[in-house]
mmCIF file of C-alpha atoms in Angstrom:
data_model
loop_
_atom_site.group_PDB
_atom_site.id
_atom_site.type_symbol
_atom_site.label_atom_id
_atom_site.label_comp_id
_atom_site.label_asym_id
_atom_site.label_seq_id
_atom_site.Cartn_x
_atom_site.Cartn_y
_atom_site.Cartn_z
ATOM 1 C CA MET A 278 -0.001 0.095 0.027
ATOM 2 C CA THR A 279 3.372 2.528 0.676
ATOM 3 C CA TYR A 280 4.371 2.091 -3.172
ATOM 4 C CA TRP A 281 0.522 3.519 -3.847
ATOM 5 C CA TRP A 282 0.760 6.788 -2.253
ATOM 6 C CA LEU A 283 4.684 7.417 -3.336
ATOM 7 C CA ILE A 284 2.991 6.689 -7.154
ATOM 8 C CA LEU A 285 0.433 9.043 -6.139
ATOM 9 C CA GLY A 286 2.291 11.300 -4.486
ATOM 10 C CA MET A 287 4.988 11.798 -6.889
ATOM 11 C CA ALA A 288 1.939 12.041 -9.976
ATOM 12 C CA ALA A 289 0.642 14.849 -7.837
ATOM 13 C CA ILE A 290 3.873 16.874 -6.996
ATOM 14 C CA THR A 291 4.895 16.705 -10.871
ATOM 15 C CA PHE A 292 0.880 17.581 -12.135
ATOM 16 C CA LEU A 293 1.218 20.744 -9.723
ATOM 17 C CA MET A 294 4.912 21.357 -11.431
ATOM 18 C CA ARG A 295 4.026 20.950 -14.704
ATOM 19 C CA TYR A 296 0.226 23.229 -14.106
ATOM 20 C CA SER A 297 1.435 25.888 -12.593
ATOM 21 C CA LEU A 298 3.007 27.389 -15.805
ATOM 22 C CA PHE A 299 -0.483 27.336 -17.028
ATOM 23 C CA ALA A 300 -1.943 28.812 -13.754
ATOM 24 C CA TRP A 301 0.028 32.027 -13.906
ATOM 25 C CA PRO A 302 -0.072 32.072 -18.369
ATOM 26 C CA ASN A 303 1.138 36.360 -17.592
ATOM 27 C CA LEU A 304 4.027 34.685 -15.813
ATOM 28 C CA ARG A 305 7.307 35.926 -17.886
ATOM 29 C CA PHE A 306 10.945 35.065 -17.335
ATOM 30 C CA PRO A 307 14.209 37.818 -16.395
ATOM 31 C CA PRO A 308 16.071 37.551 -19.958
ATOM 32 C CA LEU A 309 18.733 36.392 -18.453
ATOM 33 C CA VAL A 310 16.769 33.353 -16.793
ATOM 34 C CA ARG A 311 15.245 32.367 -20.057
ATOM 35 C CA GLN A 312 18.901 33.253 -21.624
ATOM 36 C CA GLY A 313 20.089 30.161 -19.375
ATOM 37 C CA LEU A 314 16.922 27.982 -19.959
ATOM 38 C CA HIS A 315 18.557 28.460 -23.218
ATOM 39 C CA TYR A 316 21.153 26.072 -22.158
ATOM 40 C CA VAL A 317 19.431 22.975 -20.988
ATOM 41 C CA PRO A 318 18.564 20.517 -23.761
ATOM 42 C CA THR A 319 22.315 20.424 -24.045
ATOM 43 C CA ALA A 320 23.526 20.589 -20.977
ATOM 44 C CA VAL A 321 21.088 17.253 -19.374
ATOM 45 C CA LEU A 322 21.791 15.645 -22.388
ATOM 46 C CA THR A 323 25.304 15.930 -21.988
ATOM 47 C CA ALA A 324 24.778 14.379 -18.296
ATOM 48 C CA ILE A 325 23.619 11.290 -19.401
ATOM 49 C CA VAL A 326 25.270 10.925 -22.810
ATOM 50 C CA ILE A 327 29.254 11.306 -21.068
ATOM 51 C CA PRO A 328 28.480 9.329 -18.475
ATOM 52 C CA GLY A 329 27.735 7.011 -20.419
ATOM 53 C CA MET A 330 30.554 7.087 -22.479
ATOM 54 C CA LEU A 331 32.946 7.120 -20.448
ATOM 55 C CA LEU A 332 32.111 4.381 -17.670
ATOM 56 C CA PRO A 333 30.189 1.876 -19.970
ATOM 57 C CA ASP A 334 29.208 -0.509 -16.208
ATOM 58 C CA GLY A 335 28.567 1.972 -14.161
ATOM 59 C CA GLU A 336 31.812 2.054 -11.880
ATOM 60 C CA HIS A 337 35.113 2.496 -13.321
ATOM 61 C CA TRP A 338 36.638 4.750 -15.987
ATOM 62 C CA GLN A 339 37.367 3.618 -19.588
ATOM 63 C CA LEU A 340 39.542 5.717 -21.243
ATOM 64 C CA SER A 341 41.350 3.296 -23.858
ATOM 65 C CA LEU A 342 40.089 2.108 -27.507
ATOM 66 C CA THR A 343 38.766 -0.728 -26.128
ATOM 67 C CA ASN A 344 35.816 1.089 -25.180
ATOM 68 C CA ALA A 345 33.437 1.089 -28.370
ATOM 69 C CA TYR A 346 31.513 3.453 -26.369
ATOM 70 C CA LEU A 347 33.483 6.009 -26.201
ATOM 71 C CA LEU A 348 34.736 5.808 -29.612
ATOM 72 C CA ALA A 349 31.639 5.921 -31.542
ATOM 73 C CA GLY A 350 30.608 8.899 -29.348
ATOM 74 C CA VAL A 351 33.716 10.384 -30.581
ATOM 75 C CA VAL A 352 32.572 9.372 -33.730
ATOM 76 C CA ALA A 353 28.635 10.599 -32.893
ATOM 77 C CA ILE A 354 30.434 13.965 -32.468
ATOM 78 C CA GLY A 355 32.153 14.036 -35.304
ATOM 79 C CA ILE A 356 29.344 13.207 -37.793
ATOM 80 C CA ALA A 357 27.214 15.432 -35.508
ATOM 81 C CA ALA A 358 29.978 18.625 -36.059
ATOM 82 C CA LEU A 359 30.105 17.913 -39.614
ATOM 83 C CA SER A 360 26.795 17.105 -41.102
ATOM 84 C CA ARG A 361 24.485 19.319 -38.812
ATOM 85 C CA ASN A 362 21.655 16.147 -39.419
ATOM 86 C CA LEU A 363 20.268 14.501 -36.379
ATOM 87 C CA LEU A 364 19.067 11.684 -38.834
ATOM 88 C CA ALA A 365 23.273 10.799 -39.642
ATOM 89 C CA THR A 366 24.218 11.529 -36.679
ATOM 90 C CA ILE A 367 22.560 8.975 -34.926
ATOM 91 C CA GLY A 368 22.491 6.420 -37.083
ATOM 92 C CA GLY A 369 26.089 7.081 -38.197
ATOM 93 C CA GLY A 370 26.936 6.804 -33.899
ATOM 94 C CA LEU A 371 25.265 3.146 -33.921
ATOM 95 C CA LEU A 372 26.561 1.458 -37.202
ATOM 96 C CA VAL A 373 30.122 2.523 -35.917
ATOM 97 C CA PHE A 374 29.370 1.218 -32.331
ATOM 98 C CA PHE A 375 27.403 -1.861 -33.434
ATOM 99 C CA LEU A 376 30.936 -2.503 -35.737
ATOM 100 C CA LEU A 377 33.369 -1.920 -33.434
ATOM 101 C CA ARG A 378 31.760 -4.507 -30.608
ATOM 102 C CA TRP A 379 31.621 -6.972 -33.503
ATOM 103 C CA ALA A 380 35.684 -6.267 -33.871
ATOM 104 C CA MET A 381 36.584 -6.134 -31.030
ATOM 105 C CA GLY A 382 34.830 -9.316 -30.653
ATOM 106 C CA GLN A 383 32.055 -7.924 -27.220
ATOM 107 C CA THR A 384 28.293 -8.769 -27.098
#
C-alpha cells in the first residue's frame, strides 16, 4: 500500500509543477533566466550521455581504445559537427558502435 501512496504523491507533485506554468499565463521570466534556460537541453543531454561513454559499466572509468562506447561517441560527435543532421548522427553513431563491438568480439 505504501507504493501506491508514493506513486500518487509523485504524480501529484509532477502535475502541480507542470500545471503551475499554465495557471499563471502572464508569468514572464527575466532575460537572464531565459538565456540560461536556452542551455538546459544541451546540459541535460551531456549529463546523460557522457557518463555512459566514459563509465560503460557504471563503476569504472574506461578511457581506452577498447571502449566501443567512447569511440562511437567521438565518431557521432564528429558526424554531428560535419553534417548537422540528427538522423545521420544517430545512424552513424549506432553503426560505428555495433561494428566496433563486433570487431572487438564484445557482446
